């Protein structure tokens, strides 16, 4: 497909600018410096319509991308965040003019405190990784404030998401890896051995990235707290336990919430997010500086917190994400919220049971919201996880997460989410079973997949080593 610049025809235009004589030269120069493509309105409409048909999202079909929670994004969320009162509000306006906006921010904050059990919460960070960095800065500030200057190490299980060690390193911590035991849980003996007076904290994903709820969580928090270290929860998988268990009651000191995952914001392709951080009383003083507080019937901004780590964002995250999350919370209510995790878990276990005769299951226990298989059975025919994922494209499915978590060789991580029906999952299961048969009968066909997509199998290594990220027609 040609780029919009390649389709440009000199002199063609989608609009007519009425230019006063005196500004003619100025406009010409403006046009020259910008070097925009020249197309008719119809050319533009066709170009973007064609592009949109090449994309794939939750609104197109099943998208079981593990650890990403690609649930359905209710359209009422879009309606709410496009209300003029929200789209036209400006963060530098007088607070009396933005009482409604501040109320939404405040109410979202209070709701999230309620479901997590934390007493403090910031709505500044814009993504999970941003929340991780914010929380780690708070952990650092907490220890330094107590003159506990030796705590330079952060413990991270080997099943963790790559952002965990990246955030810890960015914050100046040394990362120490904790191995998982054979069942996929934190190795308690190793943990006890590794925690000492140099440990600032542990970053733990709950449920973890193998889709399991670490049943030793209370023991884990006890081991850390006895040695003066903090427990940080990566809350990317909160969807599985939302409204059922409060992280603060499991001994978690602070956590981030991926609003775009758990609270339904379209987030494929790295779109706008929210990585809000909740914390217990002892850590509240270090939260980012900008907070919405309630003053009688009014809401106001307060940034007078001397021990705060400062601001991590100019204003409040991506405000549209807050409105979407708030709308989602209100439309589900308490009971609806509690159904999220139960249905997500039920769906993942349904797929686990139905596919376990065809695909190897490294951890043979009930899972939470996602199930991790691998390619051990198919490998005997030379078929890999990559081949299975590519073949799924022929059936118009977004493949599951592959080769993550790293502790499972050839991982295929399926997260159906609570919004998928039994019919959708049954169709997917049938396709997965068919692929398992194909692996044995015609492995070459799987190596050559996908067969029906516009772009066939891409050279992922070349794309990573020699990325072409600028169009040399327009940006030479
Ligand atoms: C998605 C995810 C993150 C990072 O969140 P972003 O919003 O993408 O920055 C961290 N940890 C886990 C387990 C995740 O799934």
XYZ file of C-alpha atoms and ligand atoms in Angstrom:
491
model
C 0.000 0.000 0.000
C 1.282 3.479 -0.877
C 1.876 6.040 1.839
C -0.224 9.178 1.856
C 2.862 11.069 0.629
C 3.252 8.767 -2.362
C -0.380 9.412 -3.274
C 0.149 13.165 -3.260
C -0.516 15.037 -6.532
C 0.877 18.565 -6.774
C -1.868 21.147 -6.755
C -4.633 18.827 -5.532
C -6.473 19.982 -2.436
C -9.245 18.949 -0.093
C -10.237 22.484 0.784
C -10.154 25.972 -0.620
C -8.535 28.635 1.446
C -9.847 32.121 0.804
C -6.678 34.140 1.087
C -6.637 37.892 1.316
C -4.213 39.384 -1.226
C -1.841 40.767 1.386
C -1.204 37.390 3.035
C -0.681 35.481 -0.183
C 3.106 35.210 0.037
C 3.016 34.287 3.690
C 0.645 31.388 3.008
C 2.805 30.125 0.165
C 5.868 29.993 2.402
C 3.911 28.220 5.097
C 2.916 25.576 2.620
C 6.480 25.108 1.402
C 7.971 24.625 4.847
C 5.338 22.089 5.913
C 5.552 19.977 2.766
C 2.176 18.334 3.312
C 0.779 15.726 0.915
C -1.730 17.130 -1.562
C -4.896 15.065 -1.907
C -8.609 15.413 -2.416
C -11.031 14.722 0.421
C -12.040 11.432 -1.243
C -8.387 10.345 -1.551
C -7.939 10.966 2.170
C -11.127 9.154 3.164
C -10.154 6.101 1.090
C -6.595 6.113 2.401
C -7.583 6.053 6.072
C -10.487 3.669 5.523
C -8.095 1.215 3.839
C -5.618 1.597 6.696
C -8.321 1.035 9.306
C -9.303 -2.235 7.610
C -5.771 -3.530 8.018
C -5.801 -3.000 11.752
C -7.085 -5.504 14.279
C -8.699 -4.621 17.590
C -11.059 -6.055 20.197
C -13.944 -4.706 18.137
C -12.844 -6.963 15.218
C -12.500 -10.261 16.996
C -11.121 -12.380 19.821
C -7.921 -10.868 21.222
C -6.606 -13.206 23.958
C -3.297 -11.379 24.480
C -2.152 -12.579 27.897
C -1.156 -10.013 30.545
C -2.736 -7.244 28.445
C -6.425 -7.670 29.415
C -7.870 -6.829 26.007
C -11.442 -6.741 27.238
C -14.347 -5.106 25.460
C -14.381 -1.335 25.885
C -18.015 -0.331 26.415
C -19.058 2.463 24.061
C -20.783 4.360 26.854
C -17.247 5.192 28.109
C -16.562 7.070 24.870
C -19.858 8.890 25.125
C -18.993 10.095 28.622
C -15.449 11.202 27.915
C -16.558 13.108 24.814
C -19.015 15.258 26.764
C -18.242 18.882 26.088
C -17.828 19.726 29.750
C -14.884 17.310 29.872
C -13.306 17.891 26.470
C -13.434 21.673 26.901
C -12.123 21.843 30.457
C -8.626 23.235 30.825
C -6.246 22.283 33.656
C -5.179 25.894 34.159
C -8.723 27.163 34.530
C -9.934 28.497 37.879
C -10.932 25.651 40.202
C -14.488 27.002 40.551
C -14.918 26.468 36.816
C -13.836 22.834 36.919
C -15.704 21.445 39.892
C -17.229 18.658 37.755
C -13.854 17.618 36.389
C -12.306 17.613 39.853
C -15.247 15.648 41.223
C -14.676 12.894 38.634
C -10.975 12.771 39.529
C -11.765 12.714 43.248
C -14.507 10.085 42.955
C -12.305 7.813 40.809
C -9.577 8.145 43.411
C -11.957 7.257 46.265
C -13.368 4.277 44.364
C -9.892 2.920 43.675
C -8.934 3.368 47.326
C -12.020 1.393 48.287
C -11.352 -1.568 45.974
C -7.634 -1.743 46.815
C -7.899 -0.971 50.527
C -5.241 1.761 50.349
C -5.545 5.105 52.143
C -3.486 7.135 49.658
C -3.605 7.258 45.874
C -2.164 9.314 43.038
C -3.743 9.773 39.635
C -0.693 11.292 37.971
C 1.155 8.377 36.277
C 0.094 7.642 32.698
C 1.016 3.958 32.309
C 1.864 0.860 34.302
C 5.585 1.382 33.847
C 5.191 5.036 34.871
C 3.363 3.883 38.010
C 6.197 1.457 38.772
C 8.751 4.260 38.566
C 6.579 6.526 40.740
C 6.186 3.798 43.386
C 9.909 3.030 43.383
C 10.690 6.729 43.871
C 8.319 6.651 46.849
C 10.052 3.553 48.260
C 13.398 5.319 47.937
C 12.059 8.487 49.608
C 10.539 6.431 52.444
C 13.801 4.681 53.346
C 15.907 7.833 53.014
C 13.476 9.771 55.199
C 14.167 7.216 57.952
C 17.920 7.625 57.436
C 17.976 4.056 56.202
C 20.532 4.707 53.486
C 21.743 1.148 52.845
C 18.609 -0.073 51.023
C 19.733 -0.080 47.405
C 18.379 -3.461 46.279
C 15.043 -4.435 44.786
C 14.024 -8.086 44.589
C 12.199 -9.192 41.439
C 10.908 -12.705 40.645
C 12.136 -14.293 37.404
C 8.549 -14.371 36.118
C 8.205 -10.559 36.230
C 7.275 -8.307 33.349
C 10.324 -6.621 31.773
C 9.175 -3.196 32.926
C 9.849 -4.161 36.581
C 13.648 -4.437 36.371
C 13.723 -1.550 33.886
C 11.873 0.761 36.312
C 14.037 -0.346 39.257
C 17.226 0.280 37.289
C 15.955 3.696 36.150
C 15.351 4.585 39.770
C 18.952 3.677 40.632
C 18.264 0.376 42.395
C 20.219 -2.820 41.963
C 17.916 -5.651 40.796
C 18.190 -9.058 42.445
C 16.334 -11.907 40.760
C 14.370 -14.428 42.843
C 13.766 -17.819 41.241
C 10.266 -19.300 41.084
C 9.759 -22.754 42.545
C 8.644 -25.650 40.348
C 4.987 -24.681 40.768
C 5.544 -21.096 39.569
C 5.408 -19.379 42.981
C 8.046 -17.277 44.759
C 10.633 -19.602 46.306
C 10.156 -18.776 50.006
C 13.460 -20.240 51.180
C 15.330 -18.205 48.578
C 13.360 -15.090 49.518
C 14.261 -15.424 53.212
C 17.872 -15.888 52.225
C 17.925 -12.812 49.981
C 16.083 -10.258 52.140
C 18.395 -8.240 54.370
C 19.017 -4.688 55.571
C 20.032 -3.669 52.041
C 16.649 -4.674 50.569
C 14.409 -1.737 49.714
C 11.525 -3.909 48.573
C 10.089 -6.685 46.440
C 8.144 -6.143 43.215
C 5.519 -8.847 42.914
C 2.848 -9.337 40.275
C -0.408 -10.673 41.763
C -1.741 -12.908 40.296
C 1.630 -13.580 38.728
C 2.452 -13.741 35.038
C 2.024 -17.516 34.939
C -1.626 -16.796 35.841
C -1.293 -18.066 39.414
C -2.258 -16.485 42.723
C 0.686 -16.862 45.085
C -0.905 -18.616 48.061
C 2.052 -17.635 50.241
C 1.384 -13.941 49.900
C 0.926 -13.313 53.654
C 4.137 -15.196 54.397
C 5.944 -13.184 51.700
C 4.840 -9.836 53.127
C 5.802 -10.982 56.643
C 9.322 -11.959 55.553
C 9.809 -8.532 53.965
C 8.306 -6.446 56.758
C 10.325 -8.226 59.451
C 13.458 -7.025 57.690
C 12.172 -3.473 57.118
C 11.595 -3.939 53.359
C 8.423 -2.988 51.462
C 6.111 -5.067 49.284
C 5.208 -3.520 45.950
C 2.484 -5.096 43.849
C 2.509 -4.871 40.077
C -1.251 -4.556 39.638
C -1.421 -5.190 35.893
C -3.369 -8.381 36.642
C -5.796 -6.783 39.096
C -8.641 -7.811 36.776
C -8.583 -11.311 38.273
C -9.161 -10.210 41.874
C -10.942 -6.855 41.591
C -13.566 -6.434 44.296
C -12.775 -9.883 45.711
C -9.597 -9.233 47.667
C -8.043 -5.920 48.695
C -4.279 -5.827 48.080
C -3.701 -3.691 51.193
C -5.125 -6.545 53.295
C -2.534 -8.974 51.901
C 0.305 -6.867 53.300
C 0.985 -4.955 50.087
C 2.445 -1.496 50.841
C 1.950 0.080 47.455
C 0.834 -0.928 43.984
C 0.057 0.411 40.550
C -3.212 -0.136 38.710
C -3.261 -0.280 34.906
C -6.506 1.595 34.304
C -6.369 0.906 30.572
C -6.313 -2.841 31.268
C -8.606 -3.402 34.253
C -10.941 -0.460 33.684
C -11.450 -0.715 29.918
C -9.721 1.900 27.816
C -8.742 0.993 24.247
C -4.982 0.521 24.582
C -3.616 -1.438 21.649
C -0.515 0.111 20.094
C 0.475 1.808 23.337
C -2.537 4.150 23.412
C -3.334 6.460 26.337
C -3.241 4.840 29.745
C -3.286 5.380 33.472
C -0.889 3.774 35.983
C -2.297 5.067 39.262
C -0.442 4.244 42.480
C -2.114 3.402 45.778
C -0.281 3.136 49.101
C -0.671 2.545 52.827
C -0.682 5.343 55.442
C 3.100 5.247 56.097
C 3.838 6.057 52.458
C 1.201 8.728 51.822
C 3.561 11.622 52.525
C 5.726 10.672 49.528
C 2.942 10.467 46.937
C 3.249 12.863 43.972
C 2.495 16.432 44.936
C -0.651 17.237 43.026
C -3.824 16.042 44.747
C -7.525 16.766 44.574
C -9.012 17.284 48.031
C -12.559 17.812 49.192
C -13.306 20.999 51.050
C -16.896 20.962 52.270
C -18.978 20.570 49.123
C -16.181 21.814 46.885
C -13.091 20.283 45.372
C -9.724 21.951 45.220
C -6.155 21.244 44.253
C -3.498 20.877 46.903
C 0.215 20.550 46.319
C 1.583 21.448 49.714
C 3.218 18.140 50.635
C 6.832 18.808 51.666
C 7.946 15.153 51.655
C 6.405 14.382 48.263
C 8.580 13.008 45.465
C 7.236 15.939 43.381
C 5.227 15.751 40.215
C 5.552 12.894 37.753
C 3.161 14.443 35.251
C 2.073 17.972 34.446
C -1.569 17.396 35.383
C -3.690 14.315 36.062
C -2.626 11.443 33.839
C -4.744 11.150 30.692
C -7.994 12.679 31.849
C -10.037 10.789 29.212
C -8.864 7.515 30.759
C -10.102 8.671 34.172
C -13.555 9.491 32.768
C -13.723 6.128 30.973
C -12.707 4.243 34.123
C -15.205 6.172 36.239
C -18.012 5.481 33.759
C -17.054 1.813 33.736
C -17.108 1.643 37.555
C -20.493 3.347 37.784
C -22.072 1.171 35.096
C -20.863 -2.056 36.741
C -21.607 -1.232 40.358
C -20.314 -3.353 43.212
C -21.810 -6.654 42.062
C -20.777 -6.167 38.467
C -17.246 -5.391 39.591
C -17.048 -8.632 41.545
C -18.213 -10.601 38.508
C -15.235 -9.358 36.445
C -12.600 -11.499 38.125
C -14.897 -14.493 38.555
C -15.877 -14.632 34.880
C -12.339 -13.887 33.695
C -11.072 -16.769 35.856
C -13.866 -19.092 34.765
C -13.175 -18.356 31.091
C -9.426 -18.960 31.405
C -9.997 -22.246 33.209
C -12.540 -23.340 30.575
C -9.875 -22.903 27.894
C -7.285 -24.571 30.130
C -9.379 -27.703 30.572
C -10.552 -27.893 26.932
C -7.053 -27.518 25.476
C -4.968 -29.425 27.982
C -5.212 -32.695 26.025
C -3.728 -30.949 22.976
C -1.183 -28.512 24.402
C 1.283 -28.961 27.216
C 0.425 -27.193 30.447
C 3.644 -26.527 32.413
C 1.762 -25.736 35.658
C -1.019 -28.253 36.098
C -3.160 -26.325 38.557
C -6.224 -24.065 38.392
C -5.243 -20.713 36.964
C -6.619 -17.222 37.503
C -7.506 -14.952 34.548
C -4.911 -16.330 32.136
C -3.542 -19.727 31.234
C -0.029 -20.501 30.034
C 0.575 -23.433 27.656
C 3.704 -24.132 25.680
C 4.771 -25.898 22.470
C 6.316 -28.993 24.047
C 3.853 -31.400 22.333
C 4.092 -29.691 18.933
C 7.896 -29.381 19.158
C 8.227 -33.108 18.473
C 6.953 -32.357 14.945
C 9.208 -29.311 14.645
C 6.326 -26.876 15.163
C 6.959 -23.884 17.425
C 4.882 -21.422 19.395
C 5.606 -18.853 16.671
C 4.094 -21.181 14.019
C 0.935 -21.671 16.118
C 0.580 -17.923 16.702
C 1.032 -17.142 12.990
C -1.486 -19.807 11.982
C -4.105 -18.226 14.265
C -3.968 -15.113 12.067
C -5.458 -17.176 9.223
C -8.549 -17.667 11.399
C -8.826 -13.935 12.213
C -7.701 -14.271 15.816
C -5.167 -12.049 17.482
C -2.557 -14.506 18.778
C -2.023 -14.953 22.507
C 1.104 -13.519 24.138
C 4.042 -15.671 23.074
C 7.427 -16.448 24.643
C 6.411 -14.639 27.852
C 6.758 -15.246 30.765
C 10.382 -16.148 30.120
C 10.382 -18.929 32.726
C 8.076 -21.012 30.522
C 9.914 -22.248 27.440
C 7.877 -21.524 24.281
C 5.039 -19.957 26.291
C 1.568 -19.366 24.827
C -0.257 -17.150 27.290
C -4.010 -16.965 26.745
C -6.193 -14.380 28.506
C -9.786 -14.532 27.282
C -11.090 -11.859 29.744
C -14.578 -11.837 31.218
C -16.216 -10.214 28.206
C -15.965 -13.207 25.843
C -18.936 -15.509 25.415
C -18.827 -19.305 25.564
C -19.536 -19.390 21.798
C -16.485 -17.253 21.022
C -14.276 -19.400 23.232
C -15.652 -22.639 21.757
C -14.848 -21.441 18.229
C -11.331 -20.487 19.343
C -10.856 -23.832 21.086
C -11.911 -25.675 17.890
C -9.342 -23.724 15.882
C -6.614 -24.434 18.441
C -7.470 -28.147 18.269
C -7.343 -28.036 14.473
C -3.894 -26.401 14.650
C -2.732 -29.122 17.042
C -3.766 -31.720 14.393
C -2.112 -29.723 11.610
C 1.123 -29.630 13.596
C 1.313 -33.391 13.306
C -0.073 -33.763 9.763
C 1.456 -30.820 7.922
C 4.126 -28.974 9.876
C 5.436 -27.170 6.777
C 2.055 -25.525 6.280
C 2.378 -24.076 9.788
C 5.950 -22.890 9.153
C 4.590 -20.959 6.135
C 1.615 -19.429 7.963
C -0.066 -16.975 7.812
C -1.507 -17.676 4.369
C -4.446 -15.287 4.204
C -3.103 -11.998 5.571
C -2.000 -9.009 3.489
C 1.531 -9.300 4.854
C 2.870 -12.839 5.152
C 5.416 -13.925 7.760
C 7.622 -10.961 8.569
C 11.307 -11.112 9.384
C 11.031 -10.124 13.041
C 14.803 -10.114 13.577
C 15.409 -7.777 10.638
C 12.587 -5.520 11.791
C 14.215 -5.244 15.222
C 17.788 -4.824 13.933
C 17.080 -2.492 11.009
C 13.912 -0.648 11.918
C 12.641 1.665 9.175
C 10.732 4.207 11.181
C 10.789 7.263 8.947
C 9.337 7.632 5.502
C 12.230 8.840 3.363
C 9.815 10.502 0.943
C 8.730 13.054 3.482
C 11.438 13.095 6.115
C 14.689 12.939 4.135
C 1.195 -4.369 31.015
C 2.069 -4.741 32.148
C 2.970 -3.815 32.717
C 3.257 -2.452 32.109
O 2.157 -1.639 31.959
P 2.102 -0.504 30.844
O 0.843 0.205 31.105
O 2.155 -1.200 29.521
O 3.307 0.375 31.029
C 3.669 -4.193 33.850
N 3.528 -5.427 34.361
C 2.703 -6.343 33.840
C 2.584 -7.695 34.485
C 1.955 -6.043 32.703
O 1.137 -6.966 32.160
